GROMACS .gro file of C-alpha atoms in nm:
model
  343
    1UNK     CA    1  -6.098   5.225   6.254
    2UNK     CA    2  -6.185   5.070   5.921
    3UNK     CA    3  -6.330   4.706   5.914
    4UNK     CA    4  -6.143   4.420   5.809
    5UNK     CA    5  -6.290   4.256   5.526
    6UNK     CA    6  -6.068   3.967   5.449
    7UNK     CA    7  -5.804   3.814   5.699
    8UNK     CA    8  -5.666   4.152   5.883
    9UNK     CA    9  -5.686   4.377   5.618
   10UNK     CA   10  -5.927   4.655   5.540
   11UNK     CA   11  -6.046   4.709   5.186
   12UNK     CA   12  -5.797   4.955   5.112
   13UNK     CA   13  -5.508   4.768   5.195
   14UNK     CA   14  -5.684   4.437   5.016
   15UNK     CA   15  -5.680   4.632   4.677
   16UNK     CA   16  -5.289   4.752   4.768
   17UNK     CA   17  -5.197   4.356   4.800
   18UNK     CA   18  -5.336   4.209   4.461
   19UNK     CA   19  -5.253   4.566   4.271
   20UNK     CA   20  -4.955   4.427   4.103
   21UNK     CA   21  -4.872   4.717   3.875
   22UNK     CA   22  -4.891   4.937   4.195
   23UNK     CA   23  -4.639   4.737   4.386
   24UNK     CA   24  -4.369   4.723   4.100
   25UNK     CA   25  -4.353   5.083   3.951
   26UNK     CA   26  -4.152   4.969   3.650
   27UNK     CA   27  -4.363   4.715   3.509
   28UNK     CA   28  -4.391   4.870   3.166
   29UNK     CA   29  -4.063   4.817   3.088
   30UNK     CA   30  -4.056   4.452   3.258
   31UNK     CA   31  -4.358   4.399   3.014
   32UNK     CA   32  -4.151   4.547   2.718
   33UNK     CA   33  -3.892   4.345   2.731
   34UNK     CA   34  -4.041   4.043   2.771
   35UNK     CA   35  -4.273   4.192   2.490
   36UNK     CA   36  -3.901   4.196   2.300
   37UNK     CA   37  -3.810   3.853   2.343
   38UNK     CA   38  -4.172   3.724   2.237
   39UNK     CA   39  -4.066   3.944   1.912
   40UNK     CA   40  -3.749   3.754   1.851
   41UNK     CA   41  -3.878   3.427   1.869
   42UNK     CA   42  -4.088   3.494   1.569
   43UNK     CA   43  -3.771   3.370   1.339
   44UNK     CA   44  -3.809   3.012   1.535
   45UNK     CA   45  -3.956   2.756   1.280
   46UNK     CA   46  -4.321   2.642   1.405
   47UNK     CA   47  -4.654   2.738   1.313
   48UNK     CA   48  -4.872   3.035   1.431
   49UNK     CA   49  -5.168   3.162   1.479
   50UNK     CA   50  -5.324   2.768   1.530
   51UNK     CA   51  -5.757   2.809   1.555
   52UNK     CA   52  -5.788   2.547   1.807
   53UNK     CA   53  -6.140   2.629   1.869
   54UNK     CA   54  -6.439   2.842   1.758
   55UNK     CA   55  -6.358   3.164   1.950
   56UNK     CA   56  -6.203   3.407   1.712
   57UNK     CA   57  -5.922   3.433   2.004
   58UNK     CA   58  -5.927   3.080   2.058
   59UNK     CA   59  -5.559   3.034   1.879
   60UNK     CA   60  -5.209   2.978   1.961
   61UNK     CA   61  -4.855   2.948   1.834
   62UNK     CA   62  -4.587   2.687   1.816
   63UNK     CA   63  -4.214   2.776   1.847
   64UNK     CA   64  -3.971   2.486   1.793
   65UNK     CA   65  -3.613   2.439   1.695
   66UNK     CA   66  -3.433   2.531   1.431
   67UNK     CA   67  -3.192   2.194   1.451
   68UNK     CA   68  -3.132   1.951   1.748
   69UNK     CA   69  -2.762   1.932   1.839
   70UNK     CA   70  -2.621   1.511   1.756
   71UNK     CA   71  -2.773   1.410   2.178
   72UNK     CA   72  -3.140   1.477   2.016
   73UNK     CA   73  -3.033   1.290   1.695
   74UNK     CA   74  -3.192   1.529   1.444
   75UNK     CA   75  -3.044   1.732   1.175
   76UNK     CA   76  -3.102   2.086   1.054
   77UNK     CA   77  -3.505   2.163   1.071
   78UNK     CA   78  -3.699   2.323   0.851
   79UNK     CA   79  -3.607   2.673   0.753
   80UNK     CA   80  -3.688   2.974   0.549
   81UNK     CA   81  -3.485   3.014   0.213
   82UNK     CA   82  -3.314   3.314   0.019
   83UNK     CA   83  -3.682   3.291  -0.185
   84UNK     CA   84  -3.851   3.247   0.135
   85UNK     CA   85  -4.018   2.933   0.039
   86UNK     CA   86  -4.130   2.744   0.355
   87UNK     CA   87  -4.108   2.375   0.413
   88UNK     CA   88  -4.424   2.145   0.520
   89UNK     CA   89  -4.547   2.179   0.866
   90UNK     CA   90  -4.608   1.834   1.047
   91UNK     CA   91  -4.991   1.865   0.996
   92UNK     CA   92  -5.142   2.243   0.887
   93UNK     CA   93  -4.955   2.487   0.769
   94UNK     CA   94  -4.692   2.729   0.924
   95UNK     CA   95  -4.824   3.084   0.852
   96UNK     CA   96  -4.538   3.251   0.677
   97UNK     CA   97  -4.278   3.091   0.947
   98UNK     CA   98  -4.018   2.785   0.852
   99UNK     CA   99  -4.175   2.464   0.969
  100UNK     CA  100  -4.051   2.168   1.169
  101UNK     CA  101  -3.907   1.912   0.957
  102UNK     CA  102  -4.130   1.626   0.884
  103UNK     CA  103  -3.829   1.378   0.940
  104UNK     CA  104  -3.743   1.449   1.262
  105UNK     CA  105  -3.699   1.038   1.404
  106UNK     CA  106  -3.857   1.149   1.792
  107UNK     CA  107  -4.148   1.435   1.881
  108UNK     CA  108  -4.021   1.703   2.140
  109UNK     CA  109  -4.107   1.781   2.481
  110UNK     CA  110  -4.404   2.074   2.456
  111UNK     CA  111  -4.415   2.300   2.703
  112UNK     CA  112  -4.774   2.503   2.684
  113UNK     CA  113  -4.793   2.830   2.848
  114UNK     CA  114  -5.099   3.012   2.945
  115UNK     CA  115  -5.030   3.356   3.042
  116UNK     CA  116  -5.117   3.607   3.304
  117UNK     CA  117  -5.302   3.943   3.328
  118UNK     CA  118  -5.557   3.982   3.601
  119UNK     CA  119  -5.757   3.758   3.392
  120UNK     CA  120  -5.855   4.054   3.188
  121UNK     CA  121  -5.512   4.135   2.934
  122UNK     CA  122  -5.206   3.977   2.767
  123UNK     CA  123  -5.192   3.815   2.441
  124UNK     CA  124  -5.033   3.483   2.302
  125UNK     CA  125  -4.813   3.713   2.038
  126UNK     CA  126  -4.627   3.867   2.419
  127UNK     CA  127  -4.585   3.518   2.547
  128UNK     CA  128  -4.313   3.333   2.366
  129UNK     CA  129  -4.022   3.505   2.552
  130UNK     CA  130  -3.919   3.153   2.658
  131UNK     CA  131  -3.940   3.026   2.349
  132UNK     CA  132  -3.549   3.092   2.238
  133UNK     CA  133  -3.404   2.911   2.554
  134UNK     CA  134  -3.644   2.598   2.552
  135UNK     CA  135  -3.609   2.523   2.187
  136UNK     CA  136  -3.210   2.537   2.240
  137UNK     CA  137  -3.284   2.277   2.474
  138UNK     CA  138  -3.464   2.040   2.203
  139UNK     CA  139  -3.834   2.141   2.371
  140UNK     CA  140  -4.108   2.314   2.194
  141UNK     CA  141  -4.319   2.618   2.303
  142UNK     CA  142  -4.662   2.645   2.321
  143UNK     CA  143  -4.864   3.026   2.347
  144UNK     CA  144  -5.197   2.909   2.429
  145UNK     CA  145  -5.428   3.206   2.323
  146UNK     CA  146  -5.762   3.212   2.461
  147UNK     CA  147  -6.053   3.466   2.600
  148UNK     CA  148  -6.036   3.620   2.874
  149UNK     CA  149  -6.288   3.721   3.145
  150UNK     CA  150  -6.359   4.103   2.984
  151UNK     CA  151  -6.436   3.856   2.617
  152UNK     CA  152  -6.658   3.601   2.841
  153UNK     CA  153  -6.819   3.523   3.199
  154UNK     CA  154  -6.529   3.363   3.417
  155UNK     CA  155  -6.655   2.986   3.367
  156UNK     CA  156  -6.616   3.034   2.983
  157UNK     CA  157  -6.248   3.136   3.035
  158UNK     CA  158  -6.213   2.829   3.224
  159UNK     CA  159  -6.390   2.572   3.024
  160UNK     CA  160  -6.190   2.723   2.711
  161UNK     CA  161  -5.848   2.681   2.859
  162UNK     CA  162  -5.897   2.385   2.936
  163UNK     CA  163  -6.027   2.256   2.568
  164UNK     CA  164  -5.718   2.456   2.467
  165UNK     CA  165  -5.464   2.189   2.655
  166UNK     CA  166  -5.720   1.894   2.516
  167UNK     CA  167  -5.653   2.032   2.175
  168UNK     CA  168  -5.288   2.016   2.222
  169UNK     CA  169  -5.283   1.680   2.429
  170UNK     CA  170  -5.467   1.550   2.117
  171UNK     CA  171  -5.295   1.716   1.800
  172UNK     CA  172  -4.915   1.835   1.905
  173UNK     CA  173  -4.761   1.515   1.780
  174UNK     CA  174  -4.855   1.614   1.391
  175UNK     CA  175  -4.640   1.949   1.495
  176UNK     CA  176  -4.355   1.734   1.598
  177UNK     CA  177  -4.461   1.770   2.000
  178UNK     CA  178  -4.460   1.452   2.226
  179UNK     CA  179  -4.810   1.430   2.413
  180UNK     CA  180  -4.634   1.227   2.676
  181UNK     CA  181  -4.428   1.517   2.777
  182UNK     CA  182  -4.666   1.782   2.790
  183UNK     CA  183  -4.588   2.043   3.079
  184UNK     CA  184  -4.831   2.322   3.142
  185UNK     CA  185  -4.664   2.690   3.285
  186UNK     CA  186  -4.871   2.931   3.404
  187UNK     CA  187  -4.799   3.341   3.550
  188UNK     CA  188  -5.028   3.491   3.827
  189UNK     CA  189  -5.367   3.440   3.714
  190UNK     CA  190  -5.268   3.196   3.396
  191UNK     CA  191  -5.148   2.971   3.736
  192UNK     CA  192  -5.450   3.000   3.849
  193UNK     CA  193  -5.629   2.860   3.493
  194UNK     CA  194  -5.360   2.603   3.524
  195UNK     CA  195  -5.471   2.484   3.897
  196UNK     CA  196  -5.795   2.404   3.720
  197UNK     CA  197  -5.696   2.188   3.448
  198UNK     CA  198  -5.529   1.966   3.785
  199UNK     CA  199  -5.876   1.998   3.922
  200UNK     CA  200  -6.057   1.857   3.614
  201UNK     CA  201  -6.158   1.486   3.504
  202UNK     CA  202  -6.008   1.433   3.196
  203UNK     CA  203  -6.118   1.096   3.173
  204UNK     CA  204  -6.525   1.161   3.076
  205UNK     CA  205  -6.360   1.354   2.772
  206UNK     CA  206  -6.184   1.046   2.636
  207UNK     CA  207  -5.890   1.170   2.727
  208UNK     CA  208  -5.766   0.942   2.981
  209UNK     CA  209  -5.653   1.068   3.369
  210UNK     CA  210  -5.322   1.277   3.295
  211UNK     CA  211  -5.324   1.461   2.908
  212UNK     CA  212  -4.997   1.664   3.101
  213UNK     CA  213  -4.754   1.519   3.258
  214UNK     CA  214  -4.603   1.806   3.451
  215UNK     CA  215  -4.636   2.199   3.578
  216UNK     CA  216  -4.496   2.469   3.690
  217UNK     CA  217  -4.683   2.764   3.864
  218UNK     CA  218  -4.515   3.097   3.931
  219UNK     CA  219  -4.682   3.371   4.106
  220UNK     CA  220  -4.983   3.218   4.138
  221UNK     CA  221  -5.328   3.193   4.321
  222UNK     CA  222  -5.499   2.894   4.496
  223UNK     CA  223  -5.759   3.077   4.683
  224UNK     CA  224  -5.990   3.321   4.466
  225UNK     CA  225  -6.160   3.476   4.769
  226UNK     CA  226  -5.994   3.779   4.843
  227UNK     CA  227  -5.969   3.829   4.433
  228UNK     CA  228  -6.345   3.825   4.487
  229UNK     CA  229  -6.312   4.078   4.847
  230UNK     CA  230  -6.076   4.298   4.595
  231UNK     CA  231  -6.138   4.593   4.384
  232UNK     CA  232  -6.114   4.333   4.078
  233UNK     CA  233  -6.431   4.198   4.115
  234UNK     CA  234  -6.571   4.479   3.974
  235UNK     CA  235  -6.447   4.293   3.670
  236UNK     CA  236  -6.445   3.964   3.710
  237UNK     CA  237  -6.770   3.896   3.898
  238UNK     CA  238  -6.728   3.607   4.114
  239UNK     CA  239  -6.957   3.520   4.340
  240UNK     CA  240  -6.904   3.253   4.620
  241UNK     CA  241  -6.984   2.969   4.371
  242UNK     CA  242  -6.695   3.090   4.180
  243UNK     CA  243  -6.472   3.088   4.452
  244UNK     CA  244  -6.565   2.748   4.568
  245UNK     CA  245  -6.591   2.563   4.259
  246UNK     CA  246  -6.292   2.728   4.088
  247UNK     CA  247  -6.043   2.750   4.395
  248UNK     CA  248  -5.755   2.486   4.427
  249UNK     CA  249  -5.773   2.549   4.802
  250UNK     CA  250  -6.130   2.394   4.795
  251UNK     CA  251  -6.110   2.134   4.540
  252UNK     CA  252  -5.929   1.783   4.492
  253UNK     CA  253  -5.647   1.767   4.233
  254UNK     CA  254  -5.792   1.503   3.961
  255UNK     CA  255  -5.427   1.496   3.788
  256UNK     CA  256  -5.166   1.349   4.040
  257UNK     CA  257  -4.826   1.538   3.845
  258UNK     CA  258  -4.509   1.670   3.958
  259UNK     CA  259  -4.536   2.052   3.999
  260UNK     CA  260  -4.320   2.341   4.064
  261UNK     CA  261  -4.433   2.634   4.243
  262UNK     CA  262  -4.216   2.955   4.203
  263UNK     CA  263  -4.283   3.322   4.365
  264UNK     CA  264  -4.099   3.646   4.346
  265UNK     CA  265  -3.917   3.746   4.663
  266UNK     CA  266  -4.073   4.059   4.603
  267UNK     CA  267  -4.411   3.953   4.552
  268UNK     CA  268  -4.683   4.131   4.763
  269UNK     CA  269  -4.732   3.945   5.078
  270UNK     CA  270  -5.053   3.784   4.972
  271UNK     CA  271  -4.952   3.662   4.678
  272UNK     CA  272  -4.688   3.522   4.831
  273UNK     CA  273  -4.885   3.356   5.098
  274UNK     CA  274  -5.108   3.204   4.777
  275UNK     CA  275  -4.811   3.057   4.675
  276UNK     CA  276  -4.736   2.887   4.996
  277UNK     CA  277  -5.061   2.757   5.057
  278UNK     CA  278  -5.073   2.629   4.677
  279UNK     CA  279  -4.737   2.413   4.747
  280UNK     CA  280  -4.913   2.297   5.070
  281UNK     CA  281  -5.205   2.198   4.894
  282UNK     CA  282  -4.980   2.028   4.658
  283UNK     CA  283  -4.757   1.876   4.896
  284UNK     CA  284  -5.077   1.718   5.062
  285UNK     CA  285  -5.128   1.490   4.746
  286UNK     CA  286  -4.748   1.438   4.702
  287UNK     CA  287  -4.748   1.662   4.397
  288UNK     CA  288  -4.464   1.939   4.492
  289UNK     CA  289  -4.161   1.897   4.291
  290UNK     CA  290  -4.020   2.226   4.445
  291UNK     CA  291  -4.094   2.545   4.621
  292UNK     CA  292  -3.879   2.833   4.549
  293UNK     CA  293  -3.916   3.222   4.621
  294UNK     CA  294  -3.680   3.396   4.346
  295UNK     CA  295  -3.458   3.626   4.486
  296UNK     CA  296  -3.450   3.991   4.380
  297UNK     CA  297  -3.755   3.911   4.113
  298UNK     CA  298  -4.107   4.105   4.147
  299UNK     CA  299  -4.430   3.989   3.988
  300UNK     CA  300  -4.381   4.097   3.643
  301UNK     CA  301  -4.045   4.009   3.598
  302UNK     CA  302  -3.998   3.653   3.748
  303UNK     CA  303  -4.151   3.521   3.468
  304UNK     CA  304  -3.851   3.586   3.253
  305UNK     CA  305  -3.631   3.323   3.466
  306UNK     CA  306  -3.825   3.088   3.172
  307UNK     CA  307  -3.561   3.283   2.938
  308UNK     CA  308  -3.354   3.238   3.136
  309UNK     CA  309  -3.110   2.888   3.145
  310UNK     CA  310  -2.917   3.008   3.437
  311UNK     CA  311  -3.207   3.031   3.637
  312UNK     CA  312  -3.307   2.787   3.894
  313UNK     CA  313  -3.672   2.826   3.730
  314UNK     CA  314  -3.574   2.720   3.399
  315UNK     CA  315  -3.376   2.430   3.511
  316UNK     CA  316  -3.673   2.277   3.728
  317UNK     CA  317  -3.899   2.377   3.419
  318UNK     CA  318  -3.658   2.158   3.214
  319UNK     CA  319  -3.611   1.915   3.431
  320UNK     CA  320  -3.995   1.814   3.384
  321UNK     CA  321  -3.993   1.863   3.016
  322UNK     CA  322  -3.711   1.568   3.018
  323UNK     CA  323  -3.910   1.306   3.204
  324UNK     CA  324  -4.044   1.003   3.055
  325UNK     CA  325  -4.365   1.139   3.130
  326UNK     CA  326  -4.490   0.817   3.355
  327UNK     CA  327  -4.651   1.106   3.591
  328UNK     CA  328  -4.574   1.076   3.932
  329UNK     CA  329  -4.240   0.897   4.111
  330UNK     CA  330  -4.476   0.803   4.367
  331UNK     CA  331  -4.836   0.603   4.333
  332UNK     CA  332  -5.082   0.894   4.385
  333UNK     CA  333  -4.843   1.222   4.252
  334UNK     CA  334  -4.528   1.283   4.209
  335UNK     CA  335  -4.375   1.551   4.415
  336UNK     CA  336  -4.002   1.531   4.570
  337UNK     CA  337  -4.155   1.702   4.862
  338UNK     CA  338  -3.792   1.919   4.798
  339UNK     CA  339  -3.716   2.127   5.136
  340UNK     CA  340  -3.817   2.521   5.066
  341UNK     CA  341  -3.734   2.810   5.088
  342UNK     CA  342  -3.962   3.037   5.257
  343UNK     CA  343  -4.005   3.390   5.183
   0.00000   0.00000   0.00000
């Protein structure tokens, strides 16, 4: 009989449980259309391709809306012309896109979303597909674009998310984005970089104790050490420092914020088991806002309940974005420590 290497499964059936593309045989077209929806957000005013750092892939784009109905007390915003002139961006430029008007009397709720891909693929130009529903709701959309761990070594993928929310904590409000109501999303292993901006002290950057004020994590990891058992860490080359400095499950959240934790019903059964032991962690600090398992959804396409304002996902993602941004209902968090669903 083969050996168990991590919890009571052999290597073989290790690999099988964090081999998403193997457990949902249509993920191409999941990707595609989500790959779609990213595409038709491109006519949203906003400004893209943002260098936010020195990394050539160290950029992102802004999606925001095109007018706010007479509740968010804004007119039309900017837009592109018959001559295709565009109007001035809050701050630098919009390239080629209609900009946000500069007389817009509040700044929006900004939700920044750092994408998935083993850590290894995805872009920022395939993850606006939310950006249509949440700018109908008077919200802005953030693609954070950043390198991944085949562009750098693990900690450098890390250490640049994280200056990536900084960067937006610190300049969204000349794109017409309200740093008090900054809500970070993350999918599979961009929950993961999201866990460790909760982990971080923001305070020895200048940047007080909470530069977010909400987040939602969907599909997620908060243990990296059966990534590290796994076939990918013939990638990703973790070592047991890795997994103890840059786990969740082993470190102290430094930001006490409300967060939502979200996983596919048909999720592999480790990943869903991640996802339960993130909302305990959570739940231990009085963070959880809510744990749900999506019916019917599998990794790749759960995601898309963001697109979604139907979904139970988007409406708890909203429901963040709309907060005064105070943080937490209760001293040290702010969880609702909801009753869940289990999978």
């Amino acid at each position: 009989m083969s050996a168990y290497v991590f919890d009571r499964y052999t290597q073989e059936a290790l690999d099988a449980q964090y081999n998403n593309q193997l457990a949902c045989p249509g993920f191409r077209e999941t990707l595609a259309q989500g790959t779609a929806l990213s595409a038709a957000a491109a006519a949203l005013p906003g400004a893209r391709d943002v260098a936010w750092g020195t990394h050539p892939l160290e950029r992102l784009d802004i999606y925001g809306p095109r007018r706010l109905g007479a509740s968010g007390g804004a007119g039309a915003l900017g837009g592109v012309g018959a001559s295709g002139d565009v109007g001035t961006l809050r701050g630098e430029g919009a390239q080629g896109h209609a900009a946000l008007s500069p007389g817009l009397p509040a700044l929006l709720p900004v939700l920044l979303f750092v994408h998935g891909g083993a850590w290894l693929t995805q872009e920022k130009e395939d993850s606006a597909f939310g950006a249509q529903a949440f700018a109908d709701q008077g919200c802005l959309w953030v693609a954070l674009g950043f390198p991944d761990a085949s562009d750098v070594p693990f900690a450098d993928m890390v250490a640049s998310v994280r200056r990536g929310i900084a960067w937006v904590h610190t300049h969204i409000a000349a794109h017409g984005g309200d740093p008090q109501r900054i809500v970070l999303a993350g999918h599979s292993s961009g929950t993961h970089l999201v866990s460790q901006a909760l982990t971080h002290d923001w305070s020895a950057e200048g940047l007080g104790t909470q530069p977010f004020h909400g987040a939602v994590m969907v599909s997620g990891l908060t243990d990296l050490e059966p990534v590290r058992l796994s076939y990918r860490n013939t990638r990703l080359n973790l070592d047991a420092a890795h997994v103890r400095r840059y786990s969740l499950a082993h470190n102290t959240p430094a930001v006490r914020v409300p967060v939502v934790v979200a996983v596919a019903e048909r999720d592999t059964d480790e990943f869903r088991r991640q996802a339960r032991a993130m909302a305990d962690r959570l739940r231990e600090f009085n963070m959880l806002a809510d744990f749900d398992v999506v019916p019917g959804r599998h990794h790749f396409d759960v995601i898309l309940d963001l697109a979604d304002p139907g979904s139970k996902l988007f409406r708890d993602t909203l429901a963040l974005l709309m907060r005064n941004g105070a943080g937490g209902t209760g001293g040290d968090g702010g969880g609702s420590d909801a009753t869940n669903r289990q999978p």
